[in-house]
Amino acid sequence: MKFIVFLCVLIAVPLTTAAQMTPQNTEKVPLVRFGKGTAAIMVEDHLMKLFPEHSDSAPSHTVGLMDLNGDQTPEIFVRIDHEYKFCNEDNWCDSRIFVYQGTGLIEIAQFESGGEIRVSNETTNNIRNVLVGRKDGRYDLYIWSGLGY
C-alpha cells in the first residue's frame, strides 16, 4: 500500500480519546537517539527543512521505526525533544510520523506525546492504530482515516 495516494489532507488530531484505554495487543515504539546512517541523515535533513531556525543542526530528537501498513518498510516515528521550543512545561513534545517515499520523507501525522508511543495490532483502513501515552497512564487513540492520523 502506498501512503502517497492518501496525502490530499492530513488529519493530525486524535479521532478518539480513550479514557481507560488499555494498551493490550500493542507494541511499544522504541524511541532512541539515532546514530549514523541513511535514515538518520534523512531525518536530520528533513527536520532542518521543517525548522530552518536550527540552521546549524536539527533539533534534538529520538527516532523509532515501526511498520504500520504491512509493506515490510517501517514508518519513522520522531519525537522532537528540544525542551525550550518543542516541549511544553509538562514535557509533552512535538512528535511526528513519516513515511519514506522515493527520495524523501512525507509526514503522515503530527501530535504531542508525553508518554510512550504504542502501535496496535488492530487496524483501521488496513493501517495499524497508534496509541499515545499520557501522564495519567491513559492513552489517546489515533486511527488512520484514509487521509492521515
Short mmCIF file of N, CA, C and O in Angstrom, two decimals:
data_model
loop_
_atom_site.label_atom_id
_atom_site.label_comp_id
_atom_site.label_asym_id
_atom_site.label_seq_id
_atom_site.Cartn_x
_atom_site.Cartn_y
_atom_site.Cartn_z
N MET A 1 0.84 -1.17 0.00
CA MET A 1 0.00 0.00 0.00
C MET A 1 0.89 1.23 0.00
O MET A 1 1.83 1.32 0.75
N LYS A 2 0.59 2.18 -0.82
CA LYS A 2 1.35 3.42 -0.90
C LYS A 2 0.60 4.50 -0.15
O LYS A 2 -0.58 4.73 -0.40
N PHE A 3 1.26 5.17 0.77
CA PHE A 3 0.64 6.24 1.54
C PHE A 3 0.43 7.49 0.69
O PHE A 3 -0.45 8.26 0.94
N ILE A 4 1.24 7.68 -0.32
CA ILE A 4 1.20 8.91 -1.10
C ILE A 4 -0.17 9.14 -1.73
O ILE A 4 -0.58 10.26 -1.92
N VAL A 5 -0.92 8.09 -1.98
CA VAL A 5 -2.25 8.19 -2.56
C VAL A 5 -3.18 8.93 -1.61
O VAL A 5 -4.09 9.62 -2.02
N PHE A 6 -2.93 8.83 -0.30
CA PHE A 6 -3.83 9.39 0.69
C PHE A 6 -3.44 10.79 1.16
O PHE A 6 -4.05 11.30 2.05
N LEU A 7 -2.47 11.42 0.57
CA LEU A 7 -1.94 12.64 1.13
C LEU A 7 -2.62 13.91 0.64
O LEU A 7 -2.00 14.95 0.54
N CYS A 8 -3.91 13.85 0.39
CA CYS A 8 -4.64 15.05 0.00
C CYS A 8 -4.73 16.01 1.18
O CYS A 8 -4.51 17.19 1.05
N VAL A 9 -5.10 15.48 2.35
CA VAL A 9 -5.25 16.27 3.57
C VAL A 9 -4.74 15.42 4.72
O VAL A 9 -5.00 14.24 4.79
N LEU A 10 -4.00 16.04 5.62
CA LEU A 10 -3.53 15.32 6.80
C LEU A 10 -4.40 15.68 7.99
O LEU A 10 -4.65 16.85 8.26
N ILE A 11 -4.84 14.69 8.70
CA ILE A 11 -5.60 14.90 9.93
C ILE A 11 -4.67 14.51 11.07
O ILE A 11 -4.24 13.38 11.16
N ALA A 12 -4.37 15.46 11.93
CA ALA A 12 -3.40 15.20 13.00
C ALA A 12 -4.01 15.46 14.36
O ALA A 12 -3.40 16.02 15.23
N VAL A 13 -5.26 15.05 14.54
CA VAL A 13 -5.90 15.18 15.84
C VAL A 13 -6.40 13.80 16.24
O VAL A 13 -6.72 12.98 15.39
N PRO A 14 -6.45 13.53 17.54
CA PRO A 14 -6.96 12.22 17.92
C PRO A 14 -8.44 12.11 17.56
O PRO A 14 -9.23 12.97 17.91
N LEU A 15 -8.79 11.08 16.83
CA LEU A 15 -10.18 10.88 16.45
C LEU A 15 -10.97 10.29 17.61
O LEU A 15 -12.17 10.44 17.68
N THR A 16 -10.29 9.62 18.52
CA THR A 16 -10.92 9.06 19.70
C THR A 16 -9.99 9.29 20.87
O THR A 16 -8.81 9.01 20.77
N THR A 17 -10.49 9.83 21.95
CA THR A 17 -9.71 9.91 23.17
C THR A 17 -10.20 8.82 24.08
O THR A 17 -11.37 8.78 24.45
N ALA A 18 -9.32 7.90 24.42
CA ALA A 18 -9.71 6.74 25.20
C ALA A 18 -9.48 7.01 26.68
O ALA A 18 -8.35 7.14 27.12
N ALA A 19 -10.55 7.12 27.43
CA ALA A 19 -10.43 7.43 28.84
C ALA A 19 -9.74 6.32 29.62
O ALA A 19 -8.92 6.58 30.47
N GLN A 20 -10.05 5.08 29.33
CA GLN A 20 -9.46 3.96 30.06
C GLN A 20 -8.82 2.96 29.09
O GLN A 20 -8.85 1.76 29.34
N MET A 21 -8.26 3.43 28.00
CA MET A 21 -7.66 2.56 27.00
C MET A 21 -6.53 1.76 27.63
O MET A 21 -5.63 2.33 28.23
N THR A 22 -6.59 0.45 27.53
CA THR A 22 -5.51 -0.40 28.00
C THR A 22 -4.71 -0.84 26.79
O THR A 22 -5.28 -1.31 25.82
N PRO A 23 -3.40 -0.68 26.84
CA PRO A 23 -2.60 -0.98 25.64
C PRO A 23 -2.38 -2.48 25.43
O PRO A 23 -1.26 -2.96 25.40
N GLN A 24 -3.46 -3.25 25.31
CA GLN A 24 -3.34 -4.67 25.02
C GLN A 24 -3.15 -4.86 23.53
O GLN A 24 -3.63 -4.08 22.73
N ASN A 25 -2.44 -5.93 23.17
CA ASN A 25 -2.17 -6.23 21.76
C ASN A 25 -1.50 -5.06 21.05
O ASN A 25 -1.89 -4.68 19.95
N THR A 26 -0.53 -4.47 21.72
CA THR A 26 0.20 -3.35 21.15
C THR A 26 1.70 -3.61 21.27
O THR A 26 2.14 -4.44 22.05
N GLU A 27 2.46 -2.87 20.48
CA GLU A 27 3.91 -2.89 20.57
C GLU A 27 4.39 -1.48 20.87
O GLU A 27 3.92 -0.52 20.26
N LYS A 28 5.33 -1.37 21.80
CA LYS A 28 5.91 -0.07 22.11
C LYS A 28 6.87 0.32 20.99
O LYS A 28 7.65 -0.49 20.51
N VAL A 29 6.78 1.56 20.55
CA VAL A 29 7.72 2.08 19.56
C VAL A 29 8.98 2.49 20.32
O VAL A 29 8.93 3.42 21.13
N PRO A 30 10.08 1.78 20.11
CA PRO A 30 11.31 2.13 20.84
C PRO A 30 11.94 3.39 20.24
O PRO A 30 12.39 3.38 19.10
N LEU A 31 11.92 4.47 21.01
CA LEU A 31 12.49 5.73 20.55
C LEU A 31 13.92 5.84 21.08
O LEU A 31 14.14 5.77 22.28
N VAL A 32 14.86 5.98 20.18
CA VAL A 32 16.27 6.04 20.55
C VAL A 32 16.94 7.20 19.82
O VAL A 32 16.45 7.68 18.80
N ARG A 33 18.07 7.63 20.35
CA ARG A 33 18.87 8.62 19.65
C ARG A 33 19.54 7.91 18.49
O ARG A 33 20.17 6.89 18.66
N PHE A 34 19.30 8.41 17.29
CA PHE A 34 19.86 7.76 16.11
C PHE A 34 21.32 8.11 15.95
O PHE A 34 21.75 9.21 16.22
N GLY A 35 22.09 7.17 15.48
CA GLY A 35 23.49 7.39 15.19
C GLY A 35 23.68 7.80 13.75
O GLY A 35 22.94 8.61 13.22
N LYS A 36 24.63 7.19 13.10
CA LYS A 36 24.93 7.49 11.70
C LYS A 36 24.11 6.57 10.80
O LYS A 36 23.60 5.56 11.23
N GLY A 37 24.01 6.90 9.53
CA GLY A 37 23.31 6.05 8.58
C GLY A 37 22.35 6.84 7.73
O GLY A 37 22.04 8.01 8.01
N THR A 38 21.83 6.21 6.70
CA THR A 38 20.96 6.88 5.74
C THR A 38 19.69 7.41 6.39
O THR A 38 19.30 8.55 6.16
N ALA A 39 19.01 6.59 7.20
CA ALA A 39 17.76 7.04 7.83
C ALA A 39 18.02 8.22 8.75
O ALA A 39 17.25 9.18 8.77
N ALA A 40 19.10 8.17 9.52
CA ALA A 40 19.43 9.27 10.43
C ALA A 40 19.68 10.55 9.65
O ALA A 40 19.21 11.63 10.04
N ILE A 41 20.38 10.46 8.56
CA ILE A 41 20.67 11.64 7.74
C ILE A 41 19.39 12.19 7.15
O ILE A 41 19.16 13.41 7.15
N MET A 42 18.49 11.32 6.65
CA MET A 42 17.23 11.78 6.08
C MET A 42 16.39 12.51 7.12
O MET A 42 15.81 13.56 6.84
N VAL A 43 16.30 11.94 8.34
CA VAL A 43 15.51 12.57 9.40
C VAL A 43 16.11 13.92 9.75
O VAL A 43 15.40 14.92 9.84
N GLU A 44 17.41 13.98 9.95
CA GLU A 44 18.06 15.25 10.30
C GLU A 44 17.86 16.29 9.20
O GLU A 44 17.53 17.44 9.49
N ASP A 45 18.04 15.90 7.95
CA ASP A 45 17.84 16.84 6.84
C ASP A 45 16.40 17.35 6.80
O ASP A 45 16.15 18.53 6.59
N HIS A 46 15.46 16.44 7.00
CA HIS A 46 14.05 16.82 6.95
C HIS A 46 13.71 17.77 8.11
O HIS A 46 12.99 18.76 7.91
N LEU A 47 14.22 17.49 9.30
CA LEU A 47 13.95 18.36 10.45
C LEU A 47 14.55 19.74 10.24
O LEU A 47 13.97 20.75 10.65
N MET A 48 15.71 19.80 9.61
CA MET A 48 16.32 21.10 9.35
C MET A 48 15.49 21.91 8.35
O MET A 48 15.40 23.13 8.45
N LYS A 49 14.82 21.22 7.41
CA LYS A 49 13.93 21.91 6.48
C LYS A 49 12.66 22.38 7.19
O LYS A 49 12.14 23.46 6.91
N LEU A 50 12.13 21.55 8.11
CA LEU A 50 10.93 21.92 8.85
C LEU A 50 11.19 23.07 9.81
O LEU A 50 10.31 23.89 10.07
N PHE A 51 12.39 23.11 10.38
CA PHE A 51 12.74 24.10 11.39
C PHE A 51 14.01 24.84 10.98
O PHE A 51 15.08 24.62 11.53
N PRO A 52 13.91 25.74 10.00
CA PRO A 52 15.10 26.42 9.47
C PRO A 52 15.82 27.29 10.49
O PRO A 52 16.98 27.61 10.31
N GLU A 53 15.14 27.63 11.59
CA GLU A 53 15.81 28.42 12.62
C GLU A 53 16.94 27.64 13.30
O GLU A 53 17.79 28.21 13.95
N HIS A 54 16.94 26.32 13.11
CA HIS A 54 18.03 25.47 13.60
C HIS A 54 18.98 25.23 12.43
O HIS A 54 19.16 24.10 11.98
N SER A 55 19.59 26.28 11.95
CA SER A 55 20.36 26.20 10.71
C SER A 55 21.64 25.38 10.84
O SER A 55 22.10 24.81 9.86
N ASP A 56 22.21 25.30 12.04
CA ASP A 56 23.47 24.57 12.18
C ASP A 56 23.27 23.08 12.43
O ASP A 56 24.13 22.27 12.10
N SER A 57 22.14 22.69 13.02
CA SER A 57 21.86 21.27 13.24
C SER A 57 20.37 21.09 13.51
O SER A 57 19.68 22.04 13.88
N ALA A 58 19.90 19.86 13.35
CA ALA A 58 18.49 19.57 13.60
C ALA A 58 18.21 19.65 15.10
O ALA A 58 19.11 19.43 15.91
N PRO A 59 16.96 19.96 15.48
CA PRO A 59 16.63 19.95 16.91
C PRO A 59 16.86 18.56 17.50
O PRO A 59 16.77 17.55 16.80
N SER A 60 17.15 18.51 18.78
CA SER A 60 17.35 17.23 19.47
C SER A 60 16.11 16.36 19.30
O SER A 60 14.98 16.84 19.43
N HIS A 61 16.30 15.08 19.00
CA HIS A 61 15.16 14.21 18.72
C HIS A 61 15.52 12.75 18.96
O HIS A 61 16.69 12.38 19.02
N THR A 62 14.48 11.94 19.11
CA THR A 62 14.62 10.49 19.15
C THR A 62 13.81 9.92 18.00
O THR A 62 12.86 10.54 17.52
N VAL A 63 14.19 8.73 17.56
CA VAL A 63 13.58 8.12 16.38
C VAL A 63 13.22 6.66 16.69
O VAL A 63 13.96 5.96 17.37
N GLY A 64 12.09 6.22 16.16
CA GLY A 64 11.69 4.83 16.25
C GLY A 64 11.14 4.37 14.90
O GLY A 64 10.62 5.17 14.12
N LEU A 65 11.29 3.09 14.63
CA LEU A 65 10.82 2.53 13.36
C LEU A 65 9.77 1.46 13.64
O LEU A 65 9.97 0.60 14.49
N MET A 66 8.64 1.51 12.91
CA MET A 66 7.59 0.52 13.08
C MET A 66 6.77 0.49 11.79
O MET A 66 6.37 1.54 11.28
N ASP A 67 6.52 -0.71 11.28
CA ASP A 67 5.71 -0.87 10.06
C ASP A 67 4.23 -0.74 10.43
O ASP A 67 3.72 -1.48 11.26
N LEU A 68 3.55 0.21 9.80
CA LEU A 68 2.13 0.45 10.09
C LEU A 68 1.19 -0.20 9.09
O LEU A 68 0.03 -0.44 9.40
N ASN A 69 1.66 -0.48 7.88
CA ASN A 69 0.75 -0.97 6.85
C ASN A 69 1.11 -2.34 6.30
O ASN A 69 0.51 -2.79 5.33
N GLY A 70 2.09 -3.02 6.90
CA GLY A 70 2.41 -4.38 6.49
C GLY A 70 3.20 -4.50 5.21
O GLY A 70 3.29 -5.60 4.65
N ASP A 71 3.80 -3.41 4.73
CA ASP A 71 4.55 -3.48 3.48
C ASP A 71 6.03 -3.81 3.70
O ASP A 71 6.82 -3.76 2.77
N GLN A 72 6.39 -4.14 4.94
CA GLN A 72 7.76 -4.50 5.31
C GLN A 72 8.72 -3.31 5.28
O GLN A 72 9.93 -3.48 5.38
N THR A 73 8.20 -2.10 5.12
CA THR A 73 9.01 -0.88 5.19
C THR A 73 8.52 -0.08 6.39
O THR A 73 7.37 0.36 6.41
N PRO A 74 9.37 0.09 7.39
CA PRO A 74 8.89 0.78 8.59
C PRO A 74 8.66 2.27 8.37
O PRO A 74 9.39 2.92 7.63
N GLU A 75 7.61 2.76 9.02
CA GLU A 75 7.40 4.19 9.08
C GLU A 75 8.33 4.73 10.17
O GLU A 75 8.79 3.99 11.03
N ILE A 76 8.59 6.02 10.12
CA ILE A 76 9.58 6.63 11.00
C ILE A 76 8.87 7.54 12.01
O ILE A 76 8.21 8.50 11.63
N PHE A 77 8.98 7.20 13.28
CA PHE A 77 8.42 7.99 14.38
C PHE A 77 9.52 8.90 14.91
O PHE A 77 10.63 8.43 15.20
N VAL A 78 9.22 10.18 15.07
CA VAL A 78 10.21 11.14 15.56
C VAL A 78 9.59 11.95 16.69
O VAL A 78 8.50 12.52 16.52
N ARG A 79 10.27 11.98 17.83
CA ARG A 79 9.87 12.88 18.93
C ARG A 79 10.94 13.95 19.03
O ARG A 79 12.10 13.67 19.27
N ILE A 80 10.52 15.19 18.82
CA ILE A 80 11.45 16.32 18.87
C ILE A 80 11.46 16.80 20.32
O ILE A 80 10.44 17.26 20.83
N ASP A 81 12.59 16.65 20.97
CA ASP A 81 12.60 16.89 22.41
C ASP A 81 13.48 18.04 22.87
O ASP A 81 13.96 18.06 23.98
N HIS A 82 13.63 19.02 22.01
CA HIS A 82 14.34 20.24 22.41
C HIS A 82 13.44 20.96 23.39
O HIS A 82 12.38 21.48 23.03
N GLU A 83 13.82 20.96 24.66
CA GLU A 83 12.92 21.39 25.73
C GLU A 83 12.39 22.81 25.64
O GLU A 83 11.30 23.10 26.08
N TYR A 84 13.14 23.73 25.06
CA TYR A 84 12.72 25.12 25.10
C TYR A 84 11.68 25.47 24.04
O TYR A 84 10.90 26.37 24.21
N LYS A 85 11.65 24.77 22.93
CA LYS A 85 10.76 25.15 21.85
C LYS A 85 9.70 24.10 21.55
O LYS A 85 8.57 24.43 21.24
N PHE A 86 10.05 22.83 21.64
CA PHE A 86 9.16 21.78 21.15
C PHE A 86 8.45 21.00 22.24
O PHE A 86 7.63 20.15 21.95
N CYS A 87 8.77 21.26 23.51
CA CYS A 87 8.10 20.59 24.61
C CYS A 87 7.50 21.64 25.53
O CYS A 87 8.10 22.68 25.76
N ASN A 88 6.31 21.36 26.06
CA ASN A 88 5.70 22.32 26.97
C ASN A 88 6.17 22.05 28.40
O ASN A 88 6.98 21.16 28.64
N GLU A 89 5.62 22.78 29.34
CA GLU A 89 6.06 22.66 30.74
C GLU A 89 5.76 21.28 31.33
O GLU A 89 6.38 20.88 32.31
N ASP A 90 4.82 20.54 30.75
CA ASP A 90 4.51 19.19 31.22
C ASP A 90 5.32 18.12 30.49
O ASP A 90 5.04 16.94 30.62
N ASN A 91 6.29 18.56 29.69
CA ASN A 91 7.18 17.67 28.94
C ASN A 91 6.45 16.90 27.84
O ASN A 91 6.80 15.79 27.50
N TRP A 92 5.38 17.50 27.29
CA TRP A 92 4.73 16.97 26.11
C TRP A 92 5.49 17.52 24.92
O TRP A 92 5.64 18.73 24.79
N CYS A 93 5.98 16.65 24.06
CA CYS A 93 6.86 17.08 22.97
C CYS A 93 6.23 16.85 21.60
O CYS A 93 5.45 15.91 21.41
N ASP A 94 6.60 17.70 20.67
CA ASP A 94 6.17 17.60 19.28
C ASP A 94 6.64 16.25 18.72
O ASP A 94 7.82 15.93 18.79
N SER A 95 5.72 15.46 18.18
CA SER A 95 6.04 14.15 17.63
C SER A 95 5.42 14.02 16.25
O SER A 95 4.35 14.59 15.99
N ARG A 96 6.07 13.26 15.40
CA ARG A 96 5.60 13.11 14.02
C ARG A 96 5.83 11.70 13.54
O ARG A 96 6.70 11.00 14.04
N ILE A 97 5.05 11.31 12.52
CA ILE A 97 5.28 10.04 11.84
C ILE A 97 5.51 10.37 10.37
O ILE A 97 4.75 11.14 9.76
N PHE A 98 6.57 9.79 9.82
CA PHE A 98 6.91 9.99 8.41
C PHE A 98 6.91 8.66 7.69
O PHE A 98 7.19 7.61 8.27
N VAL A 99 6.61 8.71 6.40
CA VAL A 99 6.74 7.56 5.52
C VAL A 99 7.79 7.93 4.48
O VAL A 99 7.88 9.08 4.05
N TYR A 100 8.62 6.95 4.13
CA TYR A 100 9.63 7.18 3.11
C TYR A 100 9.01 6.93 1.74
O TYR A 100 8.46 5.86 1.50
N GLN A 101 9.07 7.92 0.87
CA GLN A 101 8.54 7.79 -0.49
C GLN A 101 9.58 8.30 -1.47
O GLN A 101 9.93 9.48 -1.45
N GLY A 102 10.09 7.43 -2.31
CA GLY A 102 11.03 7.85 -3.34
C GLY A 102 12.33 8.37 -2.78
O GLY A 102 13.13 7.61 -2.27
N THR A 103 12.49 9.66 -2.79
CA THR A 103 13.75 10.26 -2.34
C THR A 103 13.61 11.06 -1.06
O THR A 103 14.53 11.78 -0.69
N GLY A 104 12.47 10.99 -0.40
CA GLY A 104 12.33 11.80 0.80
C GLY A 104 11.27 11.29 1.75
O GLY A 104 10.68 10.23 1.56
N LEU A 105 11.04 12.07 2.80
CA LEU A 105 10.07 11.74 3.83
C LEU A 105 8.81 12.56 3.66
O LEU A 105 8.87 13.75 3.33
N ILE A 106 7.66 11.93 3.90
CA ILE A 106 6.37 12.61 3.86
C ILE A 106 5.73 12.43 5.23
O ILE A 106 5.64 11.31 5.74
N GLU A 107 5.29 13.54 5.82
CA GLU A 107 4.67 13.49 7.14
C GLU A 107 3.24 12.98 7.02
O GLU A 107 2.46 13.48 6.21
N ILE A 108 2.90 11.97 7.83
CA ILE A 108 1.53 11.45 7.83
C ILE A 108 0.82 11.69 9.15
O ILE A 108 -0.37 11.42 9.26
N ALA A 109 1.54 12.18 10.17
CA ALA A 109 0.89 12.51 11.45
C ALA A 109 1.76 13.48 12.23
O ALA A 109 2.98 13.45 12.13
N GLN A 110 1.09 14.31 13.03
CA GLN A 110 1.76 15.20 13.96
C GLN A 110 0.92 15.24 15.22
O GLN A 110 -0.31 15.39 15.16
N PHE A 111 1.54 15.07 16.38
CA PHE A 111 0.84 15.10 17.65
C PHE A 111 1.83 15.40 18.75
O PHE A 111 3.04 15.37 18.54
N GLU A 112 1.33 15.71 19.94
CA GLU A 112 2.18 15.87 21.10
C GLU A 112 2.14 14.59 21.90
O GLU A 112 1.09 13.95 22.02
N SER A 113 3.29 14.19 22.42
CA SER A 113 3.32 12.98 23.24
C SER A 113 4.09 13.25 24.53
O SER A 113 5.09 13.95 24.54
N GLY A 114 3.55 12.71 25.60
CA GLY A 114 4.17 12.88 26.90
C GLY A 114 4.58 11.56 27.52
O GLY A 114 5.26 11.52 28.53
N GLY A 115 4.16 10.49 26.93
CA GLY A 115 4.49 9.16 27.41
C GLY A 115 4.94 8.30 26.25
O GLY A 115 5.33 8.80 25.20
N GLU A 116 4.84 7.01 26.45
CA GLU A 116 5.28 6.11 25.38
C GLU A 116 4.30 6.14 24.21
O GLU A 116 3.14 6.49 24.36
N ILE A 117 4.81 5.77 23.06
CA ILE A 117 4.00 5.64 21.85
C ILE A 117 3.92 4.16 21.54
O ILE A 117 4.94 3.46 21.53
N ARG A 118 2.71 3.67 21.30
CA ARG A 118 2.50 2.26 21.03
C ARG A 118 1.73 2.11 19.71
O ARG A 118 0.98 3.00 19.33
N VAL A 119 1.94 0.98 19.05
CA VAL A 119 1.22 0.67 17.82
C VAL A 119 0.37 -0.56 18.08
O VAL A 119 0.86 -1.57 18.59
N SER A 120 -0.91 -0.45 17.76
CA SER A 120 -1.86 -1.53 17.99
C SER A 120 -1.81 -2.55 16.87
O SER A 120 -1.49 -2.23 15.73
N ASN A 121 -2.17 -3.78 17.20
CA ASN A 121 -2.34 -4.80 16.17
C ASN A 121 -3.68 -4.63 15.45
O ASN A 121 -3.91 -5.23 14.41
N GLU A 122 -4.57 -3.82 16.02
CA GLU A 122 -5.84 -3.52 15.37
C GLU A 122 -5.61 -2.47 14.29
O GLU A 122 -4.80 -1.57 14.45
N THR A 123 -6.34 -2.60 13.19
CA THR A 123 -6.17 -1.68 12.07
C THR A 123 -7.47 -0.96 11.75
O THR A 123 -8.56 -1.43 12.08
N THR A 124 -7.33 0.18 11.11
CA THR A 124 -8.44 0.91 10.54
C THR A 124 -8.02 1.23 9.11
O THR A 124 -6.94 1.78 8.89
N ASN A 125 -8.84 0.84 8.15
CA ASN A 125 -8.49 1.01 6.74
C ASN A 125 -7.15 0.34 6.42
O ASN A 125 -6.35 0.86 5.66
N ASN A 126 -6.90 -0.81 7.02
CA ASN A 126 -5.69 -1.62 6.83
C ASN A 126 -4.40 -0.97 7.32
O ASN A 126 -3.31 -1.38 6.94
N ILE A 127 -4.50 0.04 8.16
CA ILE A 127 -3.34 0.71 8.75
C ILE A 127 -3.46 0.58 10.26
O ILE A 127 -4.52 0.84 10.83
N ARG A 128 -2.36 0.21 10.92
CA ARG A 128 -2.38 0.00 12.37
C ARG A 128 -2.68 1.30 13.12
O ARG A 128 -2.23 2.36 12.74
N ASN A 129 -3.46 1.18 14.19
CA ASN A 129 -3.78 2.31 15.05
C ASN A 129 -2.58 2.66 15.92
O ASN A 129 -1.76 1.81 16.25
N VAL A 130 -2.48 3.92 16.30
CA VAL A 130 -1.38 4.41 17.12
C VAL A 130 -1.95 4.92 18.44
O VAL A 130 -2.95 5.64 18.46
N LEU A 131 -1.32 4.53 19.55
CA LEU A 131 -1.72 4.98 20.88
C LEU A 131 -0.62 5.85 21.46
O LEU A 131 0.55 5.46 21.45
N VAL A 132 -1.00 7.00 21.98
CA VAL A 132 -0.04 7.93 22.54
C VAL A 132 -0.30 8.05 24.04
O VAL A 132 -1.39 8.45 24.46
N GLY A 133 0.71 7.69 24.83
CA GLY A 133 0.58 7.69 26.28
C GLY A 133 0.48 9.09 26.86
O GLY A 133 1.10 10.03 26.38
N ARG A 134 -0.33 9.18 27.91
CA ARG A 134 -0.49 10.43 28.65
C ARG A 134 0.13 10.27 30.03
O ARG A 134 0.40 9.16 30.48
N LYS A 135 0.34 11.36 30.72
CA LYS A 135 0.96 11.34 32.05
C LYS A 135 0.13 10.56 33.07
O LYS A 135 0.67 9.97 33.98
N ASP A 136 -1.19 10.55 32.88
CA ASP A 136 -2.06 9.87 33.85
C ASP A 136 -2.19 8.38 33.59
O ASP A 136 -2.98 7.70 34.22
N GLY A 137 -1.41 7.85 32.64
CA GLY A 137 -1.44 6.42 32.35
C GLY A 137 -2.45 6.02 31.29
O GLY A 137 -2.48 4.86 30.88
N ARG A 138 -3.28 6.94 30.87
CA ARG A 138 -4.24 6.64 29.81
C ARG A 138 -3.59 6.90 28.46
O ARG A 138 -2.47 7.40 28.38
N TYR A 139 -4.28 6.54 27.39
CA TYR A 139 -3.74 6.68 26.04
C TYR A 139 -4.75 7.38 25.14
O TYR A 139 -5.96 7.17 25.27
N ASP A 140 -4.25 8.20 24.23
CA ASP A 140 -5.08 8.74 23.15
C ASP A 140 -4.90 7.83 21.95
O ASP A 140 -3.78 7.42 21.64
N LEU A 141 -6.00 7.51 21.30
CA LEU A 141 -6.01 6.60 20.17
C LEU A 141 -6.10 7.41 18.88
O LEU A 141 -7.00 8.22 18.69
N TYR A 142 -5.14 7.19 17.97
CA TYR A 142 -5.13 7.82 16.66
C TYR A 142 -5.40 6.73 15.62
O TYR A 142 -4.72 5.70 15.63
N ILE A 143 -6.39 6.96 14.78
CA ILE A 143 -6.72 5.97 13.76
C ILE A 143 -6.55 6.57 12.37
O ILE A 143 -6.72 7.78 12.18
N TRP A 144 -6.20 5.73 11.43
CA TRP A 144 -5.97 6.16 10.05
C TRP A 144 -7.32 6.41 9.40
O TRP A 144 -8.19 5.53 9.34
N SER A 145 -7.53 7.61 8.89
CA SER A 145 -8.81 7.99 8.31
C SER A 145 -8.87 7.74 6.81
O SER A 145 -9.89 7.93 6.20
N GLY A 146 -7.74 7.33 6.24
CA GLY A 146 -7.64 7.27 4.79
C GLY A 146 -6.92 8.49 4.27
O GLY A 146 -6.43 8.51 3.14
N LEU A 147 -6.84 9.53 5.10
CA LEU A 147 -6.15 10.76 4.74
C LEU A 147 -4.97 11.03 5.66
O LEU A 147 -4.03 11.72 5.30
N GLY A 148 -5.02 10.54 6.87
CA GLY A 148 -3.98 10.77 7.87
C GLY A 148 -4.45 10.30 9.22
O GLY A 148 -5.56 9.78 9.36
N TYR A 149 -3.60 10.47 10.22
CA TYR A 149 -3.97 10.12 11.60
C TYR A 149 -4.58 11.32 12.28
O TYR A 149 -4.30 12.44 11.97
#
